[in-house]
XYZ file of C-alpha atoms in Angstrom:
642
model
C 0.000 0.000 0.000
C 2.864 2.334 0.903
C 4.539 1.474 -2.411
C 1.431 2.297 -4.349
C 1.033 5.541 -2.427
C 4.653 6.541 -3.152
C 4.147 5.746 -6.828
C 1.168 8.083 -7.022
C 3.055 10.758 -5.141
C 6.041 10.425 -7.526
C 3.770 10.733 -10.536
C 2.180 13.866 -9.126
C 5.593 15.411 -8.435
C 6.702 14.488 -11.934
C 3.613 16.010 -13.492
C 4.098 19.149 -11.449
C 7.689 19.335 -12.590
C 6.631 18.992 -16.233
C 4.048 21.689 -15.803
C 6.609 23.909 -14.135
C 9.015 23.205 -16.994
C 6.397 24.146 -19.611
C 5.544 27.240 -17.642
C 9.184 28.221 -17.513
C 9.518 27.593 -21.264
C 6.413 29.645 -21.996
C 7.694 32.365 -19.741
C 11.020 32.323 -21.517
C 9.284 32.393 -24.934
C 7.019 35.206 -23.867
C 9.998 37.029 -22.424
C 11.847 36.546 -25.709
C 8.825 37.683 -27.740
C 8.435 40.662 -25.440
C 12.092 41.482 -25.888
C 11.675 41.207 -29.660
C 8.616 43.423 -29.539
C 10.505 45.945 -27.439
C 13.443 45.749 -29.813
C 11.118 46.193 -32.800
C 9.417 49.096 -31.091
C 12.707 50.727 -30.175
C 13.990 50.188 -33.703
C 10.851 51.711 -35.193
C 11.116 54.628 -32.807
C 14.756 55.186 -33.759
C 13.987 55.046 -37.496
C 11.013 57.393 -37.095
C 13.211 59.828 -35.181
C 15.702 59.734 -38.038
C 12.886 60.447 -40.484
C 11.698 63.432 -38.465
C 15.245 64.800 -38.370
C 15.019 65.292 -42.156
C 18.190 63.304 -42.766
C 19.021 62.257 -46.341
C 16.845 59.394 -47.558
C 19.759 57.015 -48.175
C 20.906 57.508 -44.562
C 17.468 56.582 -43.227
C 17.243 53.549 -45.524
C 20.734 52.373 -44.524
C 19.778 52.568 -40.848
C 16.577 50.657 -41.645
C 18.566 47.943 -43.440
C 20.987 47.642 -40.502
C 18.044 47.495 -38.133
C 16.592 44.501 -40.020
C 19.947 42.751 -40.114
C 20.400 43.275 -36.361
C 16.960 41.936 -35.509
C 17.106 38.873 -37.770
C 17.792 35.506 -36.074
C 20.269 34.484 -38.768
C 22.827 36.232 -40.986
C 20.931 38.500 -43.385
C 21.858 41.219 -45.854
C 19.296 43.864 -46.731
C 19.085 46.298 -49.632
C 16.713 48.987 -50.859
C 16.372 49.618 -54.606
C 14.400 52.645 -55.854
C 12.420 52.514 -59.122
C 13.139 55.319 -61.613
C 10.869 56.758 -64.293
C 12.303 54.405 -66.936
C 11.367 51.282 -64.964
C 14.898 50.572 -63.730
C 15.991 49.727 -60.190
C 18.656 51.954 -58.659
C 20.760 51.392 -55.529
C 19.329 53.308 -52.599
C 20.869 51.548 -49.575
C 22.709 48.234 -49.071
C 25.227 48.737 -46.255
C 26.191 45.072 -45.864
C 26.208 43.866 -49.463
C 29.435 43.882 -51.476
C 29.941 47.062 -53.494
C 30.730 45.012 -56.597
C 27.388 43.225 -56.368
C 25.538 46.497 -55.852
C 27.206 47.858 -58.978
C 26.173 44.796 -61.020
C 22.471 45.055 -60.209
C 22.227 48.848 -60.395
C 19.985 49.878 -63.302
C 18.368 46.512 -64.089
C 15.032 46.720 -65.918
C 12.087 45.269 -64.022
C 10.235 42.363 -65.599
C 8.484 39.039 -64.950
C 11.736 37.025 -64.695
C 14.270 39.492 -63.332
C 15.430 38.009 -60.038
C 13.472 38.685 -56.883
C 13.508 42.498 -56.884
C 12.794 43.007 -60.602
C 9.936 40.504 -60.500
C 8.485 41.899 -57.259
C 8.467 45.429 -58.676
C 6.916 44.208 -61.936
C 4.208 42.090 -60.247
C 3.700 44.411 -57.243
C 3.893 41.379 -54.951
C 6.388 39.778 -52.584
C 8.687 37.266 -54.297
C 10.409 34.601 -52.129
C 13.260 32.592 -53.672
C 14.548 29.821 -51.383
C 17.505 28.856 -53.572
C 19.088 31.257 -56.039
C 21.095 28.398 -57.539
C 18.021 26.617 -58.910
C 15.186 29.140 -59.125
C 14.390 30.136 -62.775
C 13.828 33.765 -61.749
C 17.558 33.990 -61.106
C 18.654 32.232 -64.308
C 20.300 35.416 -65.597
C 21.638 36.474 -62.205
C 23.509 33.430 -60.866
C 26.429 35.790 -60.272
C 24.869 36.380 -56.854
C 26.236 32.960 -55.844
C 29.772 34.314 -56.252
C 29.029 36.745 -53.437
C 27.719 34.069 -51.060
C 24.042 34.850 -51.598
C 21.736 31.777 -51.737
C 18.212 32.960 -50.909
C 16.393 36.238 -51.448
C 12.986 37.587 -50.530
C 11.934 40.904 -52.113
C 8.921 43.034 -51.243
C 7.670 46.016 -53.294
C 7.198 49.291 -51.430
C 4.002 50.853 -52.789
C 2.934 54.476 -52.708
C -0.510 55.797 -51.692
C -1.842 55.297 -55.224
C -0.455 51.784 -55.590
C 2.602 52.827 -57.581
C 5.914 51.059 -56.937
C 8.366 53.332 -55.117
C 11.145 50.860 -54.306
C 11.881 47.279 -53.257
C 13.221 45.815 -50.005
C 15.326 42.662 -50.363
C 16.544 40.306 -47.608
C 19.367 38.010 -48.720
C 20.415 34.871 -46.819
C 23.703 32.980 -46.957
C 21.922 29.612 -46.927
C 18.974 28.275 -48.938
C 15.648 28.410 -47.170
C 12.557 30.448 -46.508
C 12.035 33.299 -44.079
C 10.916 32.788 -40.514
C 7.737 34.454 -39.251
C 9.971 36.826 -37.289
C 11.821 37.849 -40.470
C 8.539 38.372 -42.267
C 7.430 40.629 -39.444
C 10.705 42.521 -39.734
C 10.168 43.008 -43.481
C 6.604 44.178 -42.886
C 7.772 46.770 -40.337
C 10.730 47.848 -42.474
C 8.520 48.213 -45.551
C 6.165 50.430 -43.574
C 9.031 52.587 -42.288
C 10.642 52.827 -45.730
C 7.335 53.889 -47.272
C 7.071 56.697 -44.712
C 10.670 57.762 -45.319
C 10.329 57.722 -49.118
C 7.009 59.588 -49.103
C 8.358 62.147 -46.617
C 11.462 62.616 -48.747
C 9.306 63.041 -51.853
C 7.130 65.603 -50.087
C 10.182 67.444 -48.754
C 11.706 67.527 -52.222
C 8.441 68.780 -53.676
C 8.211 71.468 -51.000
C 11.802 72.528 -51.621
C 11.208 72.566 -55.359
C 7.979 74.488 -54.826
C 9.865 77.047 -52.764
C 12.474 77.357 -55.499
C 9.752 77.646 -58.128
C 7.939 80.208 -56.013
C 11.053 82.339 -55.678
C 11.737 82.020 -59.382
C 8.148 82.818 -60.288
C 8.205 85.778 -57.958
C 11.379 87.037 -59.593
C 9.963 86.422 -63.067
C 6.691 88.088 -62.114
C 8.482 91.107 -60.730
C 10.605 91.379 -63.873
C 7.544 90.882 -66.045
C 5.538 93.510 -64.218
C 8.331 96.046 -64.429
C 9.063 95.330 -68.101
C 5.401 95.137 -69.079
C 3.986 97.491 -71.673
C 0.966 97.788 -69.401
C 0.681 100.011 -66.408
C -0.337 97.757 -63.510
C -2.185 98.813 -60.364
C -3.263 96.383 -57.610
C -5.796 97.578 -55.034
C -6.785 95.529 -51.957
C -10.323 94.844 -50.799
C -10.052 97.745 -48.320
C -8.986 100.185 -51.072
C -5.295 100.235 -50.221
C -2.744 100.269 -53.023
C -0.729 97.050 -52.837
C 1.400 97.498 -55.921
C 1.998 99.551 -59.050
C 4.788 99.396 -61.605
C 6.793 102.186 -63.163
C 4.819 101.960 -66.387
C 1.642 102.871 -64.482
C 3.315 106.002 -63.123
C 4.537 106.937 -66.599
C 1.205 106.385 -68.377
C -0.806 108.395 -65.864
C 2.027 110.882 -65.220
C 1.641 110.448 -61.463
C 3.480 113.243 -59.588
C 6.089 112.279 -56.930
C 3.932 113.459 -54.039
C 1.290 110.848 -54.888
C 3.629 107.947 -55.604
C 4.098 106.971 -51.947
C 0.475 107.467 -50.989
C -1.327 104.184 -50.382
C -4.786 105.719 -50.394
C -6.478 104.633 -53.597
C -8.957 107.511 -53.520
C -6.242 110.143 -54.020
C -4.853 108.230 -56.989
C -8.358 107.826 -58.409
C -9.132 111.533 -58.142
C -5.919 112.473 -59.930
C -6.477 109.951 -62.738
C -10.139 110.822 -63.156
C -9.375 114.487 -63.845
C -7.161 113.523 -66.786
C -10.022 111.850 -68.681
C -12.296 113.546 -71.198
C -15.371 112.314 -69.295
C -14.497 112.157 -65.554
C -18.062 111.375 -64.476
C -18.327 108.328 -66.727
C -14.879 107.163 -65.596
C -15.797 107.442 -61.901
C -19.179 105.820 -62.447
C -17.583 102.790 -64.075
C -14.947 102.428 -61.347
C -17.541 102.595 -58.564
C -19.684 100.057 -60.391
C -16.812 97.568 -60.492
C -16.135 97.950 -56.786
C -19.806 97.350 -56.079
C -19.857 94.290 -58.351
C -16.639 92.697 -57.156
C -16.810 89.562 -59.317
C -17.139 91.355 -62.651
C -14.347 91.948 -65.146
C -14.302 94.928 -67.468
C -12.574 96.240 -70.567
C -12.882 99.644 -72.206
C -11.039 102.524 -73.834
C -10.298 105.783 -72.020
C -9.885 109.065 -73.875
C -7.636 111.563 -72.118
C -7.592 115.331 -72.372
C -4.133 115.273 -73.963
C -5.623 113.289 -76.912
C -4.119 109.995 -75.815
C -6.181 106.796 -75.768
C -5.718 104.166 -73.046
C -6.939 100.590 -73.084
C -8.180 99.674 -69.612
C -8.772 96.140 -68.281
C -9.851 95.275 -64.746
C -10.373 91.899 -63.067
C -11.067 90.717 -59.511
C -8.337 88.941 -57.550
C -9.757 85.990 -55.601
C -8.280 83.314 -53.385
C -8.497 79.644 -54.292
C -11.655 79.338 -52.188
C -13.244 82.327 -53.912
C -12.636 84.986 -51.253
C -12.307 88.496 -52.692
C -8.807 89.913 -52.149
C -8.952 92.990 -54.324
C -8.803 94.184 -57.925
C -6.065 94.485 -60.530
C -6.050 97.197 -63.193
C -4.129 97.204 -66.478
C -3.611 100.328 -68.571
C -1.975 100.448 -72.003
C -1.334 103.483 -74.186
C -2.873 102.578 -77.555
C -2.771 106.040 -79.118
C -0.389 105.007 -81.901
C -2.295 101.784 -82.450
C -5.610 103.621 -82.821
C -4.062 105.984 -85.343
C -2.623 103.047 -87.250
C -5.965 101.234 -87.121
C -7.702 104.286 -88.551
C -5.142 104.562 -91.342
C -5.296 100.826 -92.030
C -9.088 100.912 -92.043
C -9.097 103.737 -94.569
C -6.573 101.916 -96.758
C -8.494 98.686 -96.365
C -11.700 100.351 -97.471
C -9.899 101.849 -100.453
C -8.373 98.483 -101.328
C -11.716 96.746 -100.921
C -13.335 99.287 -103.218
C -10.530 98.841 -105.727
C -10.868 95.068 -105.494
C -14.603 95.246 -106.093
C -14.055 97.500 -109.072
C -11.358 95.154 -110.359
C -13.631 92.146 -109.965
C -16.452 93.962 -111.726
C -14.105 94.912 -114.527
C -12.840 91.339 -114.732
C -16.378 89.987 -114.953
C -17.275 92.534 -117.606
C -14.162 91.706 -119.622
C -14.788 87.976 -119.359
C -18.442 88.496 -120.212
C -17.653 90.748 -123.153
C -14.898 88.548 -124.573
C -16.876 85.369 -124.041
C -20.018 86.664 -125.707
C -18.049 88.410 -128.422
C -16.152 85.253 -129.309
C -19.241 83.072 -129.155
C -21.334 85.647 -130.995
C -18.765 86.022 -133.763
C -18.493 82.271 -134.108
C -22.244 81.739 -134.211
C -22.828 84.718 -136.493
C -20.105 83.495 -138.824
C -21.592 80.021 -138.913
C -25.056 81.443 -139.571
C -23.696 83.649 -142.376
C -21.841 80.772 -144.007
C -25.003 78.668 -143.814
C -27.301 81.357 -145.211
C -25.441 81.852 -148.518
C -25.564 78.251 -149.783
C -28.916 77.773 -148.057
C -30.477 80.554 -150.149
C -29.146 78.893 -153.291
C -30.423 75.476 -152.211
C -33.915 76.688 -151.296
C -34.187 78.717 -154.516
C -33.055 75.807 -156.706
C -35.333 73.353 -154.906
C -38.304 75.442 -155.988
C -37.055 75.342 -159.570
C -36.437 71.595 -159.306
C -39.995 71.179 -158.052
C -41.341 73.063 -161.097
C -39.083 71.167 -163.509
C -40.041 67.801 -162.027
C -43.730 68.629 -162.353
C -43.218 69.551 -166.019
C -41.224 66.397 -166.741
C -43.659 64.126 -164.947
C -46.552 65.800 -166.787
C -44.814 65.325 -170.148
C -44.131 61.648 -169.358
C -47.763 61.099 -168.394
C -48.929 62.747 -171.637
C -46.480 60.659 -173.672
C -47.775 57.449 -172.071
C -51.302 58.474 -172.867
C -50.664 59.339 -176.518
C -48.233 56.514 -177.208
C -49.307 53.505 -175.175
C -47.138 51.280 -177.408
C -43.670 52.863 -177.588
C -40.958 51.521 -179.774
C -38.681 48.693 -178.685
C -35.790 50.997 -177.859
C -37.961 53.207 -175.596
C -39.567 50.152 -174.025
C -36.168 48.701 -173.191
C -35.066 51.960 -171.548
C -38.282 52.150 -169.461
C -37.737 48.633 -168.190
C -34.448 49.810 -166.563
C -36.277 51.737 -163.771
C -39.670 51.884 -162.061
C -41.320 54.850 -163.716
C -44.433 54.563 -161.606
C -42.403 54.621 -158.353
C -40.322 57.569 -159.619
C -43.486 59.511 -160.426
C -44.739 58.869 -156.894
C -41.451 59.383 -154.927
C -39.900 62.378 -156.701
C -42.423 64.930 -155.310
C -41.826 63.487 -151.832
C -38.054 63.882 -152.185
C -38.415 67.481 -153.291
C -40.818 68.208 -150.416
C -38.429 66.580 -147.900
C -35.557 68.693 -149.220
C -37.680 71.823 -148.824
C -38.507 70.877 -145.188
C -34.827 70.243 -144.395
C -33.849 73.573 -145.933
C -36.497 75.398 -143.927
C -35.242 73.646 -140.772
C -31.699 74.820 -141.498
C -33.085 78.306 -142.069
C -34.827 78.168 -138.666
C -31.610 77.020 -136.983
C -29.683 79.824 -138.652
C -32.255 82.316 -137.420
C -31.906 80.961 -133.870
C -28.129 81.266 -134.105
C -28.506 84.845 -135.234
C -30.838 85.512 -132.321
C -28.321 84.082 -129.822
C -25.417 86.035 -131.302
C -27.367 89.265 -131.249
C -24.926 91.999 -130.232
C -25.837 94.437 -127.453
C -25.335 98.177 -127.644
C -25.601 100.864 -125.011
C -29.391 100.875 -125.189
C -31.757 98.150 -124.086
C -33.857 96.515 -126.774
C -37.175 94.737 -126.821
C -36.490 91.031 -126.741
C -38.416 87.780 -126.924
C -37.128 85.790 -123.931
C -38.465 82.521 -125.293
C -36.451 82.973 -128.468
C -33.360 83.605 -126.336
C -33.957 80.448 -124.300
C -34.618 78.351 -127.406
C -31.539 79.668 -129.187
C -29.455 78.843 -126.109
C -30.928 75.337 -126.042
C -29.976 74.985 -129.687
C -26.336 75.822 -128.880
C -26.357 73.223 -126.093
C -28.307 70.568 -128.040
C -25.211 68.434 -128.605
C -24.764 68.139 -124.819
C -28.396 67.155 -124.312
C -28.271 64.223 -126.730
C -27.852 60.630 -125.567
C -24.352 59.201 -125.300
C -22.833 55.893 -124.248
C -23.124 56.824 -120.567
C -26.715 58.054 -120.385
C -29.949 58.593 -122.322
C -30.812 62.032 -123.666
C -31.583 64.723 -121.092
C -35.272 65.594 -121.203
C -36.115 69.295 -121.498
C -39.609 70.256 -120.348
C -40.803 73.781 -121.123
C -43.800 75.539 -119.640
C -43.854 78.965 -121.244
C -46.268 81.590 -120.016
C -47.737 84.474 -122.007
C -44.865 86.955 -121.633
C -44.505 90.465 -122.998
C -41.400 91.518 -124.852
C -39.064 93.137 -122.328
C -36.470 95.880 -122.604
C -33.101 94.302 -121.923
C -29.646 93.496 -123.227
C -30.440 90.299 -125.183
C -26.859 89.098 -125.562
C -26.241 89.377 -121.827
C -29.430 87.498 -120.921
C -28.511 84.779 -123.412
C -25.254 84.409 -121.524
C -27.176 84.069 -118.233
C -29.313 81.309 -119.770
C -26.189 79.662 -121.193
C -24.369 79.655 -117.823
C -27.328 78.274 -115.858
C -28.278 75.623 -118.427
C -24.658 74.492 -118.843
C -24.351 74.173 -115.053
C -27.578 72.156 -114.970
C -26.175 69.722 -117.552
C -22.930 69.463 -115.555
C -24.905 68.783 -112.374
C -26.913 66.020 -114.062
C -23.779 64.376 -115.468
C -22.209 64.516 -112.008
C -25.295 62.953 -110.422
C -25.051 60.070 -112.916
C -21.723 58.899 -111.529
C -22.097 55.418 -110.093
C -25.378 54.787 -111.981
C -25.682 52.581 -115.057
C -27.561 53.403 -118.268
C -30.662 51.391 -117.314
C -30.907 52.999 -113.889
C -30.690 56.487 -115.375
C -33.323 55.582 -117.959
C -35.700 54.527 -115.171
C -35.311 57.917 -113.489
C -34.252 60.102 -116.441
C -32.307 63.348 -116.252
C -34.619 66.307 -116.671
C -34.363 70.081 -117.032
C -37.578 72.038 -116.528
C -37.917 75.602 -117.826
C -40.912 77.662 -116.750
C -41.768 81.302 -117.449
C -44.587 83.452 -116.114
C -45.645 87.067 -115.698
C -46.240 88.142 -112.094
C -47.029 91.757 -111.178
C -45.270 93.308 -114.182
C -42.262 91.119 -113.596
C -41.062 88.191 -115.665
C -40.012 85.077 -113.772
C -37.850 82.428 -115.415
C -37.307 79.171 -113.536
C -34.643 76.692 -114.670
C -34.588 73.506 -112.563
C -32.776 70.181 -112.751
C -33.293 66.894 -110.892
C -29.594 66.409 -110.121
C -28.046 65.794 -106.714
C -28.568 69.355 -105.426
C -26.180 71.271 -103.196
C -25.505 71.779 -99.495
C -26.413 74.933 -97.572
C -22.727 75.831 -97.398
C -22.316 75.637 -101.180
C -25.617 77.424 -101.780
C -24.460 80.350 -99.623
C -21.352 80.826 -101.804
C -22.703 79.870 -105.230
C -22.700 83.437 -106.619
C -19.325 84.401 -105.128
C -16.526 85.485 -107.407
C -14.159 82.567 -108.280
C -16.149 80.036 -106.219
C -16.597 76.678 -107.952
C -17.286 73.081 -106.959
C -15.991 71.684 -110.230
C -12.642 70.048 -110.835
C -9.645 72.140 -111.825
C -9.892 72.924 -115.513
C -13.679 72.418 -115.645
C -14.869 75.530 -113.845
C -13.629 79.117 -113.464
C -15.966 80.285 -110.715
C -17.067 83.198 -112.923
C -20.188 81.908 -114.687
C -22.760 82.454 -111.945
C -20.966 85.565 -110.657
C -21.364 87.041 -114.149
C -24.996 85.907 -114.271
C -25.695 87.621 -110.951
C -24.020 90.828 -112.116
C -26.017 90.857 -115.363
C -29.349 90.250 -113.628
C -28.831 92.570 -110.642
C -26.687 95.403 -111.936
C -27.540 95.500 -115.630
C -31.253 94.732 -115.424
C -32.285 95.578 -111.845
C -33.576 92.047 -111.369
C -33.154 89.255 -108.838
C -31.534 85.846 -109.163
C -32.186 83.209 -106.505
C -31.292 79.573 -105.971
C -33.329 76.855 -104.272
C -31.613 73.551 -103.656
C -31.535 70.569 -101.330
C -29.171 67.636 -101.381
C -30.747 64.787 -103.312
C -33.583 66.941 -104.693
C -31.962 68.988 -107.448
C -31.478 72.720 -107.957
C -33.684 75.561 -109.208
C -32.521 79.010 -110.335
C -35.211 81.712 -110.431
C -34.595 84.901 -112.405
C -36.962 87.826 -111.878
C -36.759 90.718 -114.359
C -38.777 93.929 -114.650
C -40.683 94.205 -117.912
C -39.489 97.762 -118.498
C -41.301 98.261 -121.827
C -43.783 100.462 -123.651
C -46.805 99.018 -125.391
C -48.640 95.749 -124.969
C -46.831 93.524 -127.442
C -46.520 89.972 -126.114
C -44.394 86.970 -126.983
C -46.019 84.227 -128.993
C -45.393 80.898 -127.288
């Protein structure tokens, strides 16, 4: 029984000893962890103090690297690499790594397979390599083995917007992964490095901003003093904050006022120099009552100078009103130059208009003269042989009647001619000849009369104008123009003939310059044919035949005015083209096909020569219509036969 009791007692003592041992181990572990926490805390505190001392960034990062190496449970070598704008890693701090190794890796380009640091920066994630000798990420960087480096863990240091600022690398002399303690060290060091880098960036930006501010201030001062403008700055409480020398010179401020900061004294002196002091003062007071308004005007001074005045409010970034800035510039010489230039410009514009009018008249005169001479010459050459032909046809008609009558009488009196005569008669069809010969003569007479009509139309078109208006049959002018253009209206291999539909009203003869109006009709009708040919592009013969090209001409008398409408069913024109269609030298045709003068001449003839109106109606896809309105301007009631 005693033995059993001692056994139980021994077991209890043993258990108590084990528990005490575990407690001591836990206490030791907790003590060690506490010591590590204290060491981490002290290290963080030391690094943060260095940061607040505004030491150079590389000094802070070197101390951070040494801090990690000191706190690690095994030999470790730390380095910081910063990322430049070109995506390359640059040495920032590596106090324990060989200088030769640091030189080798300085400037490497980040990428998906560029060691631990290059890959971490590229992927924005921690990269842990347990064995540099075998890991594919280090295939191009095995040189690290020559420096006794076998494992490397790299962590990117990210900025507030997720951008990579730098990398922190922990190298080990033996293969293997990091311990939880080392990972904690890296986490703390990354946090501290981020603070140091961001603080350094902010400090650099502040320093640069201060430099920029000083430079800008110097530039602004130089600019204000060298400005052509007189500058005056007045605060919200009407105190003068600044003025430049140019302001004093422009306003001729006397010395006794130059050191006065009271704006009212300066205002009173300036106001009395203006031609209209009351208006000047009223405008100034208005601007100070309406603090957010800007203003620009010209000031006329009693000494005949002219100043350009601009005023704007000066506000803070949050919109608070700080005051007002005034700019004054002497523009006396400029105003005189503007007046002289304006006068010269008006003279040049008048000369240009006269030149354009003369050009149009010359073109019009030469064009109509050449065409008129050609047409008149053709008509004259036709008329001479035509008179002979028509006269001889009448004689031929009489002779043929006599011959046919004699033959008929011979057949009646001698029904049985001799053999020789009979043989000759069998060589042709006498009966058919007797029937067809009158038809041939009649057809020749019709053709001759048609040629005579054409010649008359040509003469009408080529009718020369003199200094006096003449009574003229507009329909004859239109028809003669159509005759000239008939060859362009006929069918060709690309399209059927262009249909011409006329709807002539009962018009009186009008007093006009016939040759000039014929040219107007020629220009508009030729343009209509061009427009139809252009609209046919991309369409085949059958398609055009289904929806044929058409020109419609309509005339009517409305309130003692003659209206002539010439419309086509082409592709029409845009509003932009329509607005410029009568402008001098404006054309939509290809180079060599249009001069830009035709419709300008037509407008001049209608408006200036005849006191009429020419208008255009057009829409894309719906064709174009030109409407000419002319005053009758005649005596008597003679009208045009349709």
